[in-house]
Coordinates of C-alpha atoms and ligand atoms in Angstrom, one line a residue:
M129 CA 73.4 138.2 304.7
Q130 CA 72.1 135.0 306.3
K131 CA 72.1 135.1 310.1
K132 CA 73.2 132.0 311.9
V133 CA 71.6 130.4 315.0
Y134 CA 72.9 127.6 317.2
I135 CA 70.4 126.0 319.4
E136 CA 71.5 123.7 322.3
S137 CA 68.8 121.6 324.0
Y138 CA 68.8 120.3 327.6
G139 CA 66.2 118.2 329.4
C140 CA 63.5 116.1 327.9
Q141 CA 62.5 115.2 324.4
M142 CA 59.9 118.0 324.5
N143 CA 62.7 120.5 324.5
V144 CA 64.3 118.8 321.5
S145 CA 61.0 119.1 319.7
D146 CA 60.5 122.7 320.8
S147 CA 63.9 123.6 319.5
E148 CA 62.8 122.5 316.1
V149 CA 59.7 124.8 316.3
V150 CA 62.1 127.6 317.3
A151 CA 64.3 126.9 314.3
S152 CA 61.2 127.1 312.1
I153 CA 60.1 130.4 313.5
L154 CA 63.6 131.8 313.1
A155 CA 64.0 130.5 309.6
R156 CA 61.1 132.8 308.6
D157 CA 63.2 135.6 310.2
G158 CA 66.3 134.8 308.0
Y159 CA 68.2 132.5 310.4
T160 CA 69.9 129.3 309.3
P161 CA 70.8 126.7 312.0
V162 CA 74.5 125.9 312.4
K163 CA 76.2 123.1 314.2
S164 CA 78.4 124.9 316.8
A165 CA 78.2 128.0 319.0
E166 CA 81.5 129.3 317.5
E167 CA 79.9 129.8 314.1
A168 CA 76.7 131.5 315.3
D169 CA 75.5 135.1 315.6
L170 CA 72.8 133.9 318.0
V171 CA 73.2 131.1 320.6
L172 CA 70.0 129.8 322.2
L173 CA 70.1 127.5 325.2
N174 CA 66.8 125.6 325.6
T175 CA 66.9 124.7 329.2
C176 CA 65.6 122.3 331.9
S177 CA 64.7 122.9 335.5
I178 CA 63.7 119.4 336.6
R179 CA 66.5 119.0 339.1
E180 CA 69.0 121.4 340.7
K181 CA 71.8 119.7 338.8
A182 CA 70.1 120.3 335.5
E183 CA 70.0 124.0 336.2
Y184 CA 73.6 124.0 337.5
T185 CA 74.9 122.5 334.2
V186 CA 73.1 125.3 332.2
M187 CA 74.5 128.0 334.5
Q188 CA 78.0 126.7 333.8
R189 CA 77.3 126.7 330.1
I190 CA 76.0 130.3 330.3
N191 CA 79.3 131.3 331.9
E192 CA 81.2 129.9 328.9
M193 CA 79.3 132.3 326.7
N194 CA 81.4 135.1 328.2
N195 CA 84.5 133.7 326.3
L196 CA 82.5 133.4 323.1
K197 CA 81.2 137.0 323.4
A198 CA 84.8 138.2 324.0
R199 CA 85.8 136.7 320.7
N200 CA 82.6 137.6 318.7
K201 CA 81.4 141.0 319.8
G202 CA 78.2 140.8 317.8
L203 CA 77.1 137.5 319.4
K204 CA 73.7 137.5 321.2
V205 CA 72.8 134.9 323.8
G206 CA 69.3 133.7 324.7
V207 CA 67.9 131.4 327.3
L208 CA 64.7 129.5 326.3
G209 CA 62.7 126.8 328.0
C210 CA 61.9 125.8 331.5
M211 CA 64.7 127.8 333.3
A212 CA 63.7 130.9 331.4
E213 CA 60.1 130.4 332.6
R214 CA 61.2 129.7 336.2
M215 CA 63.8 132.4 336.7
R216 CA 62.5 135.1 334.4
E217 CA 64.2 138.5 334.8
D218 CA 66.4 137.1 337.6
L219 CA 68.4 135.4 334.9
L220 CA 69.3 138.7 333.3
E221 CA 70.4 140.0 336.8
K222 CA 72.4 136.9 337.6
K223 CA 74.1 136.4 334.2
K224 CA 74.9 139.7 332.4
V225 CA 75.9 137.7 329.3
V226 CA 72.3 136.8 328.6
D227 CA 70.4 139.1 326.2
L228 CA 67.2 137.3 325.8
V229 CA 64.9 135.2 328.1
V230 CA 61.9 133.4 326.4
G231 CA 59.5 130.9 328.0
P232 CA 58.1 127.8 326.3
D233 CA 54.8 129.5 325.2
A234 CA 56.3 132.7 323.8
Y235 CA 58.5 131.4 320.9
R236 CA 56.3 133.1 318.3
T237 CA 57.4 136.5 319.6
L238 CA 61.1 135.6 319.0
P239 CA 61.4 137.8 315.9
E240 CA 60.2 141.0 317.8
L241 CA 62.3 140.2 320.8
L242 CA 65.4 139.7 318.6
E243 CA 64.7 143.1 317.0
K244 CA 64.8 144.7 320.4
V245 CA 68.0 142.8 321.3
G246 CA 69.5 144.0 318.0
T247 CA 69.2 147.6 319.3
G248 CA 71.3 146.7 322.4
Q249 CA 68.4 146.2 324.8
K250 CA 67.5 143.1 326.8
A251 CA 64.3 141.3 326.0
V252 CA 62.0 139.0 328.1
N253 CA 58.8 137.2 327.3
V254 CA 57.7 134.5 329.7
L255 CA 53.9 134.6 329.3
L256 CA 52.3 131.2 329.5
S257 CA 49.3 130.5 327.3
R258 CA 46.2 128.3 327.6
E259 CA 46.0 127.8 323.9
E260 CA 49.4 127.9 322.3
T261 CA 50.3 124.5 320.7
Y262 CA 52.4 125.7 317.7
G263 CA 50.0 123.4 315.8
E264 CA 50.5 124.6 312.3
I265 CA 54.3 125.3 312.5
E266 CA 56.3 122.9 310.4
P267 CA 59.4 122.1 312.5
V268 CA 62.9 122.4 311.0
R269 CA 64.5 119.0 312.0
L270 CA 67.8 119.6 313.8
D271 CA 70.6 117.1 314.5
T272 CA 68.5 114.5 312.7
N273 CA 69.5 111.0 311.7
G274 CA 66.8 111.2 309.0
V275 CA 65.2 108.1 310.5
T276 CA 63.5 109.0 313.8
A277 CA 61.7 112.2 314.7
F278 CA 59.6 113.6 317.6
V279 CA 56.1 115.2 317.2
T280 CA 54.7 117.1 320.1
I281 CA 50.9 116.3 320.6
M282 CA 50.2 118.3 323.7
R283 CA 51.9 120.9 326.0
G284 CA 51.9 121.7 329.7
C285 CA 50.7 119.5 332.6
D286 CA 47.8 119.7 335.0
N287 CA 48.9 117.0 337.3
M288 CA 50.8 118.7 340.1
C289 CA 52.9 115.8 341.3
A290 CA 54.3 117.1 344.5
F291 CA 58.0 117.0 343.5
C292 CA 57.6 118.4 340.0
V293 CA 58.4 121.8 338.6
V294 CA 56.9 121.1 335.1
P295 CA 53.4 122.5 335.8
F296 CA 55.1 125.8 336.8
T297 CA 57.4 126.0 333.8
R298 CA 55.1 124.7 331.1
G299 CA 51.7 125.9 332.3
R300 CA 48.3 124.4 331.7
E301 CA 47.7 121.2 329.8
R302 CA 46.4 121.7 326.2
S303 CA 46.2 119.3 323.3
R304 CA 47.2 120.0 319.7
D305 CA 44.7 119.7 316.8
A306 CA 44.7 116.0 315.8
A307 CA 44.6 116.8 312.1
S308 CA 47.8 118.8 312.3
I309 CA 49.5 115.9 314.1
V310 CA 48.5 113.5 311.4
R311 CA 49.6 115.9 308.8
E312 CA 53.0 116.3 310.4
C313 CA 53.4 112.5 310.6
E314 CA 52.5 112.1 306.9
Q315 CA 55.1 114.8 306.1
L316 CA 57.7 112.8 308.0
V317 CA 56.9 109.7 305.8
R318 CA 57.2 111.8 302.6
D319 CA 60.6 113.1 304.0
G320 CA 61.8 109.5 304.4
Y321 CA 61.5 109.1 308.1
K322 CA 60.8 105.6 309.5
E323 CA 59.8 106.2 313.1
V324 CA 57.9 108.9 315.1
T325 CA 57.6 109.4 318.8
L326 CA 54.5 111.3 319.9
L327 CA 55.3 113.5 322.9
G328 CA 53.5 114.8 325.9
Q329 CA 54.0 115.0 329.6
N330 CA 50.9 112.8 330.1
V331 CA 49.8 111.5 326.7
D332 CA 46.9 109.6 328.2
S333 CA 45.1 112.8 329.0
Y334 CA 45.3 114.0 325.4
K335 CA 41.9 115.3 324.4
F336 CA 41.0 117.3 321.3
R337 CA 37.5 118.6 320.7
S338 CA 36.6 119.4 317.2
E339 CA 33.6 121.4 316.4
D340 CA 33.9 121.8 312.7
Q341 CA 37.4 120.7 311.9
K342 CA 37.3 117.8 309.5
I343 CA 40.3 116.2 308.0
R344 CA 40.5 115.0 304.5
R345 CA 42.0 111.5 304.0
S346 CA 43.4 110.0 300.8
D347 CA 41.3 107.3 299.1
N348 CA 43.7 104.7 300.3
E349 CA 43.2 105.7 304.0
N350 CA 39.4 105.8 303.5
A351 CA 39.7 102.3 302.0
I352 CA 41.5 101.2 305.2
L353 CA 38.8 102.8 307.3
G354 CA 36.0 101.4 305.1
M355 CA 34.7 104.9 304.3
A356 CA 33.1 106.0 301.0
S357 CA 33.5 109.7 301.5
D358 CA 36.9 111.3 301.9
T359 CA 35.7 113.5 304.7
V360 CA 35.9 112.1 308.2
D361 CA 36.3 113.6 311.6
P362 CA 39.6 113.2 313.5
A363 CA 38.4 110.1 315.2
G364 CA 37.7 108.4 311.9
R365 CA 33.9 108.6 312.0
P366 CA 31.9 110.1 309.1
A367 CA 31.8 113.9 309.0
S368 CA 28.1 113.9 309.6
A369 CA 28.6 112.5 313.1
G370 CA 29.0 116.2 314.3
P371 CA 31.4 117.5 317.0
T372 CA 33.7 114.8 318.3
T373 CA 36.4 114.3 320.9
T374 CA 39.6 112.6 320.0
D375 CA 41.4 110.9 322.9
F376 CA 44.9 109.4 322.9
A377 CA 43.8 106.0 321.7
D378 CA 41.9 107.5 318.8
L379 CA 44.9 109.7 317.9
L380 CA 47.3 106.7 318.1
E381 CA 45.1 104.7 315.8
M382 CA 44.6 107.6 313.4
V383 CA 48.4 108.0 313.0
A384 CA 48.9 104.2 312.7
L385 CA 46.3 104.0 309.9
A386 CA 47.4 107.2 308.1
C387 CA 51.1 106.2 308.2
P388 CA 51.2 102.4 307.8
T389 CA 54.9 102.4 306.9
L390 CA 55.9 104.5 309.9
R391 CA 56.9 102.9 313.3
I392 CA 55.1 104.7 316.1
R393 CA 56.2 105.3 319.7
Y394 CA 55.0 107.7 322.3
S395 CA 56.0 109.1 325.7
T396 CA 55.0 109.6 328.5
S397 CA 52.2 107.5 329.9
H398 CA 50.8 108.1 333.3
P399 CA 49.7 105.1 335.4
K400 CA 46.6 106.8 336.7
D401 CA 45.3 107.6 333.2
M402 CA 46.5 104.8 331.0
T403 CA 43.5 103.1 329.5
D404 CA 42.8 99.6 328.2
K405 CA 41.6 101.3 325.0
V406 CA 45.2 102.5 324.3
L407 CA 46.5 99.0 325.0
A408 CA 44.0 97.5 322.6
V409 CA 45.0 99.9 319.9
M410 CA 48.7 99.1 320.5
A411 CA 48.0 95.4 320.3
R412 CA 45.9 95.9 317.1
H413 CA 48.6 97.7 315.0
D414 CA 51.9 96.1 314.0
N415 CA 53.4 99.5 313.4
I416 CA 52.9 100.7 317.0
C417 CA 56.0 99.7 319.0
K418 CA 55.5 97.3 321.9
Y419 CA 57.1 99.6 324.4
I420 CA 55.6 101.7 327.2
H421 CA 57.4 104.1 329.5
L422 CA 55.3 104.0 332.6
P423 CA 57.0 106.0 335.4
V424 CA 56.2 104.5 338.9
Q425 CA 58.4 106.9 341.0
S426 CA 58.1 104.8 344.1
G427 CA 57.0 101.3 345.1
S428 CA 55.5 102.6 348.4
S429 CA 51.8 103.6 348.4
E430 CA 52.5 106.0 351.3
V431 CA 55.2 107.8 349.3
L432 CA 53.0 107.8 346.2
K433 CA 50.3 109.5 348.1
R434 CA 52.6 112.2 349.4
M435 CA 53.9 112.6 345.8
N436 CA 50.3 113.2 344.7
R437 CA 50.6 110.7 341.9
G438 CA 46.9 109.6 342.0
Y439 CA 47.6 105.9 342.2
D440 CA 48.9 103.4 344.7
R441 CA 51.1 100.3 344.3
A442 CA 48.2 97.9 343.7
W443 CA 46.7 100.1 341.0
Y444 CA 50.1 100.3 339.2
M445 CA 50.6 96.5 339.4
E446 CA 47.1 96.1 338.0
R447 CA 48.0 98.3 335.0
M448 CA 51.2 96.3 334.6
A449 CA 49.2 93.0 334.5
N450 CA 46.8 94.6 331.9
I451 CA 49.7 95.6 329.6
R452 CA 51.1 92.0 329.8
R453 CA 47.6 90.6 329.1
H454 CA 47.2 92.7 326.0
M455 CA 50.8 92.4 324.8
P456 CA 52.9 89.7 326.4
D457 CA 55.9 90.9 324.4
C458 CA 55.6 94.5 325.5
A459 CA 58.7 96.1 327.1
I460 CA 58.3 98.5 330.0
S461 CA 60.6 101.2 331.3
T462 CA 60.1 103.6 334.3
D463 CA 61.3 106.6 336.3
I464 CA 62.2 106.3 339.9
I465 CA 63.0 108.9 342.5
A466 CA 65.1 107.9 345.5
G467 CA 64.8 109.7 348.8
F468 CA 61.6 111.7 348.4
C469 CA 60.4 113.6 351.6
G470 CA 59.6 111.2 354.4
E471 CA 60.8 108.1 352.6
T472 CA 61.6 105.4 355.2
E473 CA 63.9 102.4 354.8
E474 CA 60.7 100.3 354.5
D475 CA 59.4 102.5 351.7
H476 CA 62.8 102.2 349.9
Q477 CA 62.7 98.4 350.3
A478 CA 59.2 98.4 348.7
T479 CA 60.6 100.2 345.7
L480 CA 63.4 97.6 345.3
E481 CA 60.9 94.8 345.7
L482 CA 58.7 96.4 343.0
I483 CA 61.6 96.6 340.6
R484 CA 62.3 92.9 341.2
E485 CA 58.7 92.0 340.6
V486 CA 58.1 94.1 337.4
K487 CA 61.6 93.5 335.9
Y488 CA 61.8 96.7 333.8
D489 CA 63.7 96.7 330.6
M490 CA 65.1 100.0 331.5
A491 CA 64.8 102.8 334.0
F492 CA 65.8 106.4 334.6
M493 CA 66.7 106.8 338.3
F494 CA 67.2 110.0 340.2
K495 CA 67.9 111.4 343.7
Y496 CA 65.1 113.6 344.9
S497 CA 65.9 117.3 344.3
E498 CA 63.7 119.9 345.9
R499 CA 62.3 122.4 343.5
P500 CA 61.0 125.9 344.5
K501 CA 57.3 126.5 344.6
T502 CA 56.3 122.8 344.3
L503 CA 53.8 121.2 346.6
A504 CA 56.6 119.2 348.3
A505 CA 58.8 122.3 348.8
R506 CA 55.9 124.0 350.5
K507 CA 54.5 121.1 352.5
Y508 CA 57.2 118.5 353.3
P509 CA 60.7 118.9 354.7
D510 CA 63.4 117.5 352.4
D511 CA 64.4 115.2 355.3
V512 CA 66.3 112.3 353.8
P513 CA 70.0 113.1 354.2
D514 CA 72.0 113.3 351.0
E515 CA 74.2 110.3 351.8
V516 CA 71.1 108.2 352.4
K517 CA 69.6 109.4 349.1
G518 CA 72.9 108.4 347.4
R519 CA 73.0 105.0 349.0
R520 CA 69.4 104.3 348.1
L521 CA 69.8 105.5 344.6
A522 CA 72.8 103.1 344.2
E523 CA 70.7 100.2 345.4
V524 CA 67.9 101.1 343.1
I525 CA 70.4 101.2 340.2
E526 CA 71.9 97.9 341.2
T527 CA 68.6 96.2 341.5
Q528 CA 67.4 97.6 338.2
K529 CA 70.6 96.5 336.5
A530 CA 69.9 92.9 337.5
A531 CA 66.3 93.2 336.2
S532 CA 67.5 94.6 332.8
A533 CA 70.1 91.9 332.5
E534 CA 67.4 89.3 333.0
R535 CA 65.0 90.9 330.5
M536 CA 67.8 91.2 327.9
L537 CA 68.9 87.6 328.3
G538 CA 65.2 86.6 327.8
Y539 CA 65.4 88.1 324.3
V540 CA 68.3 85.8 323.2
G541 CA 67.2 83.4 320.5
Q542 CA 64.1 85.5 319.6
V543 CA 63.6 86.9 316.1
H544 CA 63.1 90.7 316.1
E545 CA 62.6 93.5 313.6
V546 CA 65.3 96.1 313.9
L547 CA 65.3 99.6 312.5
V548 CA 68.9 100.7 311.7
E549 CA 69.7 104.2 313.0
G550 CA 73.4 104.6 312.2
V551 CA 77.0 103.3 312.5
S552 CA 78.0 102.1 315.9
K553 CA 80.2 104.5 317.8
R554 CA 82.4 101.7 319.0
S555 CA 83.0 99.9 315.7
A556 CA 82.9 101.0 312.1
D557 CA 82.0 97.4 311.1
H558 CA 78.8 97.5 313.0
V559 CA 75.5 99.5 312.9
Y560 CA 73.0 100.0 315.8
G561 CA 69.3 100.2 315.7
R562 CA 66.3 99.4 317.9
N563 CA 63.8 96.6 318.1
S564 CA 60.1 97.3 318.8
Q565 CA 60.8 97.0 322.5
N566 CA 63.2 99.9 322.2
S567 CA 66.4 98.0 323.1
V568 CA 69.5 98.9 321.2
V569 CA 70.6 96.1 318.9
I570 CA 74.1 95.9 317.4
L571 CA 74.4 94.3 314.0
P572 CA 77.1 93.7 311.3
R573 CA 77.2 96.6 308.9
M574 CA 77.3 94.4 305.8
H575 CA 74.9 91.6 304.9
E576 CA 75.6 89.5 301.8
G577 CA 77.4 92.4 300.1
V578 CA 74.7 94.9 301.1
E579 CA 75.5 97.8 303.5
L580 CA 72.8 98.4 306.1
G581 CA 72.2 102.1 305.8
P582 CA 70.2 104.2 308.3
G583 CA 66.5 103.6 307.9
T584 CA 66.8 99.9 306.9
F585 CA 64.5 97.4 308.5
V586 CA 66.1 94.0 309.2
K587 CA 64.9 90.7 310.5
V588 CA 67.4 89.6 313.2
R589 CA 68.0 86.7 315.5
I590 CA 69.2 88.0 318.9
A591 CA 72.5 86.2 319.5
S592 CA 73.7 87.7 322.9
A593 CA 72.9 90.3 325.5
T594 CA 74.4 92.7 327.9
P595 CA 72.3 94.7 330.4
G596 CA 72.4 97.7 328.1
S597 CA 72.1 96.2 324.6
L598 CA 71.6 93.2 322.4
K599 CA 73.7 91.7 319.5
G600 CA 71.9 90.3 316.5
S601 CA 72.7 88.2 313.5
I602 CA 70.9 89.2 310.3
L603 CA 68.3 86.9 308.8
E604 CA 66.8 89.1 306.1
I605 CA 66.7 92.7 305.0
L606 CA 63.0 93.8 304.9
S607 CA 61.6 96.3 302.5
S608 CA 59.4 97.9 305.2
H609 CA 58.5 97.4 308.8
A610 CA 55.9 95.3 310.5
Q611 CA 56.3 92.2 308.3
P612 CA 55.4 89.1 310.2
V613 CA 58.5 87.8 311.9
Ligands
SAH34 N1 55.7 113.7 332.8 C1 56.5 112.6 333.1 C2 57.8 113.0 333.8 C3 58.5 114.2 333.4 S1 59.9 114.6 334.4 C4 55.8 111.7 334.1 O1 54.9 112.1 334.7 O2 56.1 110.6 334.2 C5 60.9 113.1 334.2 C6 61.2 112.4 335.5 O3 62.1 113.2 336.3 C7 60.1 112.1 336.4 O4 59.3 111.0 336.0 C8 60.7 112.0 337.8 O5 61.1 110.6 338.0 C9 61.9 112.9 337.6 N2 61.8 114.0 338.5 C10 60.9 115.0 338.4 N3 61.0 115.9 339.3 C11 62.1 115.5 340.1 C12 62.7 116.0 341.3 N4 62.3 117.2 341.8 N5 63.7 115.4 341.8 C13 64.2 114.2 341.2 N6 63.6 113.7 340.1 C14 62.5 114.3 339.5
SF4_35 FE1 55.5 116.4 336.4 FE2 53.7 114.8 337.3 FE3 53.2 116.4 335.2 FE4 54.9 114.3 334.9 S1 52.7 114.2 335.3 S2 55.2 116.4 334.2 S3 55.8 114.3 336.9 S4 53.5 117.0 337.3
F3S36 FE1 63.1 119.7 332.0 FE2 61.2 121.3 331.3 FE3 61.4 118.9 330.2 S1 61.9 121.0 333.3 S2 62.3 117.7 331.8 S3 62.8 120.5 330.0 S4 59.5 120.0 330.6

């Protein structure tokens, strides 16, 4: 009999992507994914530790598993991801309902661990690895709209930002084989996907060294690259060039060339590492979206120093100017933390002022939450009172809302290319999609008797804007993306 697994993902896109790797590993072990915990023989919660609140949400969800187990005696419950890594055996102590704890680098051992769980024992594997990238595993796409997909290009993080738990939960940084990334993107195209997002905690430090790995390209791709032979190294140079290093700009260009019909996005850039070479590649290729998520965290150089971010305000603003020089139409979003250790009113004002100056299209904004073991937890007192953090966060949100509104209004009247993702949740007569700048665009569902299905590219004139989305009128249905508009 087929065993059924339900996987629930919390936290960042990397967890969503990891869950698809887990589904693939479990498929070989006879599990099929199902859409609800109620139908499953195995429930896996892929968890996040980034803030205390994220962990609290998961702890509540684990409690709910007691009811499910009462109804389904055979049910097994596993905790994966960052909380599994951070809390280890403690999770089994704290929550008796949990049978299995598996960290982000140990998913290949799931079949053996499940065998142990099957005999009524508890199982834990939280070993971190310096090599694991799950490179050759073909993910099973879960919860997919059939249009957009994530592809993980690297794992871990070596940055040690003072506030951040990720280096502890995800281990050392390592980059996935460039050829396997290109192959996965090509497979997405064959499966009908229209957009990929390349994922890493700091994509700008992607680096893959190949000694002898050569990738084979189709004649068509070689023609694009101007190559006679069909054997080139991952950076696109002839195979005879010997060992090579592929950096993020090279990788981005390889995917853009290998998959000309695919829209390409990526996340996350780091201001200290973002190169002009990446910006030039973005500007050169129509199928790379003009959107960069560039977390600033704070507008105060003092705070940035304590955060160990490796850049100051002036450096960040210089990166900003370079983006706009290469791509005047590029949208920028960011992450901001309010109330980090030692943040003064002046520091906070500097953040507000930076938001007004940059005018982000969008931002994720958080109250600082102290995480165990981090540099900040060990070195700096969490000394901004909670009500001050709350007030500052509200001001950050308010200021950013005004910036978004201004950016969105600026798009009115422009012609954009939109990729339709699905039917609008608010109105069955409308569909939603995204433009290259990653803003949500709402469109009529029908155009001249043709229904706009998911995966359709449309040329649209932006008719109106709210701070969160745009409304467009359809000019033309396009056969593929990146047509001159
Ligand atoms: N690798 C990405 C960020 C991953 S975490 C980067 O470097 O940009 C996503 C965001 O969560 C961070 O950018 C930060 O704004 C926020 N964050 C991380 N740790 C936090 C903490 N302890 N408290 C509040 N917000 C935090
Ligand atoms: Fe965390 Fe900094 Fe790494 Fe991002 S770059 S994951 S914030 S340590
Ligand atoms: Fe959370 Fe881990 Fe991602 S802590 S944000 S799930 S890397």
